[in-house]
Amino acid sequence: MGKLKLTGIQHAFANKKGQVPVLADIHLHVEEGEFVSIIGPSGSGKSTLFHIIGGLIQPVSGEVWLDGVNVTGKKGLISYMPQQPALFPWRTIEANVALGQEVAGTSPHKAISSAREWLPKVGLGGYERELPHVLSGGMQQRVSFLRALLSPQELMCLDEPFGSLDALTRQDMQAWLLDIWEQNKRSILFVTHSIEEALFLSDRIYVLSNKPASVLEELTVPFARPRQESVLQDPEFLALRQHIQGLLRRETTKHESH
Ligand SMILES: Nc1ncnc2c1ncn2[C@@H]1O[C@H](COP(=O)(O)OP(=O)(O)OP(=O)(O)O)[C@@H](O)[C@H]1O
Ligand SMILES: [Mg+2]
């Protein structure tokens, strides 16, 4: 369960001058229990793609398949962490974390008790009954991450989950996510701007082009699991990092010359 396939996804947004194409022709897949990252230039359409997977936007063309069923335009089937934390300001932190489970049918009592159990593990013990406005941006991001992590759906889509964290907290959260993932192997689709993060976490990586985005390259990450931090120094890791950097740099310069 949690197997995703996107076929020929195209999307455009309307503005004053007409239609602006954002996604050109996206084909990608995530196998059961696989950790897949998407990396691509800012504005290339990654968050838009996630909105399409989550059924919040109907694509102009193409289909979203989950476990062999066409679910294009259907909501509530994936666990989703948006790029902006999107916490409800009137709900306490624990109630915000519990929300994903409640929506999926878990009893409120059970959802709150798992929120209380997990909040200290992301460094937010003591904040259970506070409201979101007392938290920093990075703390809010961890609340939103935990909400997605505790939602029961088999496929988790995380849109730059660690983008607002300092380097050390980010490393801790990466190691922690890997640890949890290695224990229960849900399928993960992960957007990041960090090439190192994508290489450290993923089984495969899709590199997207500029807008309108298509897949420039699909790479398999060859390192054994469980991943050790020493992999960051591996010559093959450095070569792959440089390769992806080259792909993205070419896209950026193309963009600037327009
Ligand atoms: N609701 C919308 N209406 C009109 N244009 C939009 C809308 N949402 C996104 N866009 C445009 O679509 C393009 C892709 O946006 P998107 O947020 O998907 O990019 P992204 O790859 O997630 O970027 P980033 O890495 O900066 O998060 C951008 O040019 C953006 O301005
Ligand atoms: Mg985005």
Short mmCIF file of N, CA, C and O and ligand atoms in Angstrom, two decimals, residues 13-14 22 40-49 83 160 193 211, ligand 1:
data_model
loop_
_atom_site.label_atom_id
_atom_site.label_comp_id
_atom_site.label_asym_id
_atom_site.label_seq_id
_atom_site.Cartn_x
_atom_site.Cartn_y
_atom_site.Cartn_z
N PHE A 13 -1.77 27.86 -14.84
CA PHE A 13 -2.59 28.81 -14.07
C PHE A 13 -2.97 29.98 -14.97
O PHE A 13 -2.16 30.39 -15.82
N ALA A 14 -4.14 30.52 -14.74
CA ALA A 14 -4.59 31.68 -15.54
C ALA A 14 -4.05 32.95 -14.90
O ALA A 14 -4.06 33.09 -13.68
N VAL A 22 2.70 25.51 -16.02
CA VAL A 22 3.55 25.28 -14.85
C VAL A 22 4.14 23.87 -14.86
O VAL A 22 5.33 23.69 -14.62
N GLY A 40 14.18 20.63 -7.50
CA GLY A 40 13.98 21.41 -8.72
C GLY A 40 14.03 22.89 -8.40
O GLY A 40 13.90 23.27 -7.23
N PRO A 41 14.22 23.73 -9.41
CA PRO A 41 14.33 25.17 -9.18
C PRO A 41 13.10 25.73 -8.48
O PRO A 41 12.01 25.16 -8.60
N SER A 42 13.29 26.84 -7.76
CA SER A 42 12.16 27.52 -7.12
C SER A 42 11.17 27.95 -8.20
O SER A 42 11.58 28.46 -9.25
N GLY A 43 9.90 27.72 -7.96
CA GLY A 43 8.87 28.11 -8.92
C GLY A 43 8.67 27.12 -10.05
O GLY A 43 7.94 27.39 -11.01
N SER A 44 9.30 25.95 -9.95
CA SER A 44 9.16 24.98 -11.05
C SER A 44 7.86 24.20 -10.98
O SER A 44 7.49 23.51 -11.93
N GLY A 45 7.15 24.28 -9.86
CA GLY A 45 5.83 23.63 -9.79
C GLY A 45 5.75 22.45 -8.84
O GLY A 45 4.81 21.67 -8.89
N LYS A 46 6.72 22.34 -7.90
CA LYS A 46 6.74 21.19 -6.98
C LYS A 46 5.53 21.20 -6.03
O LYS A 46 4.86 20.19 -5.85
N SER A 47 5.27 22.37 -5.44
CA SER A 47 4.12 22.45 -4.51
C SER A 47 2.82 22.26 -5.28
O SER A 47 1.89 21.61 -4.78
N THR A 48 2.76 22.79 -6.49
CA THR A 48 1.57 22.59 -7.33
C THR A 48 1.35 21.10 -7.57
O THR A 48 0.22 20.60 -7.50
N LEU A 49 2.44 20.39 -7.82
CA LEU A 49 2.34 18.94 -8.04
C LEU A 49 1.78 18.25 -6.79
O LEU A 49 0.93 17.35 -6.88
N GLN A 83 3.97 23.24 2.43
CA GLN A 83 5.19 24.05 2.59
C GLN A 83 5.01 25.08 3.72
O GLN A 83 5.94 25.33 4.48
N GLU A 160 9.21 20.34 1.60
CA GLU A 160 10.30 21.04 2.31
C GLU A 160 10.08 21.04 3.82
O GLU A 160 10.02 22.12 4.43
N HIS A 193 15.17 21.53 -1.26
CA HIS A 193 16.12 22.29 -2.08
C HIS A 193 17.54 21.86 -1.79
O HIS A 193 18.49 22.35 -2.41
N LYS A 211 10.13 25.85 -14.79
CA LYS A 211 8.74 25.90 -15.22
C LYS A 211 8.65 26.13 -16.74
O LYS A 211 9.40 26.97 -17.22
N1 LIG B 1 -2.82 29.49 -7.25
C1 LIG B 1 -1.97 29.95 -8.15
N2 LIG B 1 -2.36 30.86 -9.09
C2 LIG B 1 -1.51 31.30 -10.02
N3 LIG B 1 -0.21 30.93 -10.11
C3 LIG B 1 0.24 30.05 -9.21
C4 LIG B 1 -0.61 29.50 -8.18
N4 LIG B 1 0.12 28.64 -7.45
C5 LIG B 1 1.36 28.63 -7.98
N5 LIG B 1 1.43 29.47 -9.04
C6 LIG B 1 2.61 29.69 -9.89
O1 LIG B 1 3.04 28.41 -10.34
C7 LIG B 1 4.47 28.34 -10.35
C8 LIG B 1 4.92 27.14 -9.53
O2 LIG B 1 4.64 27.38 -8.16
P1 LIG B 1 4.97 26.31 -7.02
O3 LIG B 1 4.60 26.90 -5.74
O4 LIG B 1 4.36 25.02 -7.40
O5 LIG B 1 6.57 26.20 -7.18
P2 LIG B 1 7.63 25.40 -6.30
O6 LIG B 1 8.41 24.55 -7.22
O7 LIG B 1 6.95 24.74 -5.16
O8 LIG B 1 8.58 26.57 -5.77
P3 LIG B 1 9.41 26.71 -4.39
O9 LIG B 1 10.60 25.79 -4.54
O10 LIG B 1 9.81 28.12 -4.36
O11 LIG B 1 8.51 26.30 -3.28
C9 LIG B 1 4.96 29.69 -9.85
O12 LIG B 1 5.29 30.45 -10.97
C10 LIG B 1 3.78 30.27 -9.12
O13 LIG B 1 3.77 31.66 -9.22
#
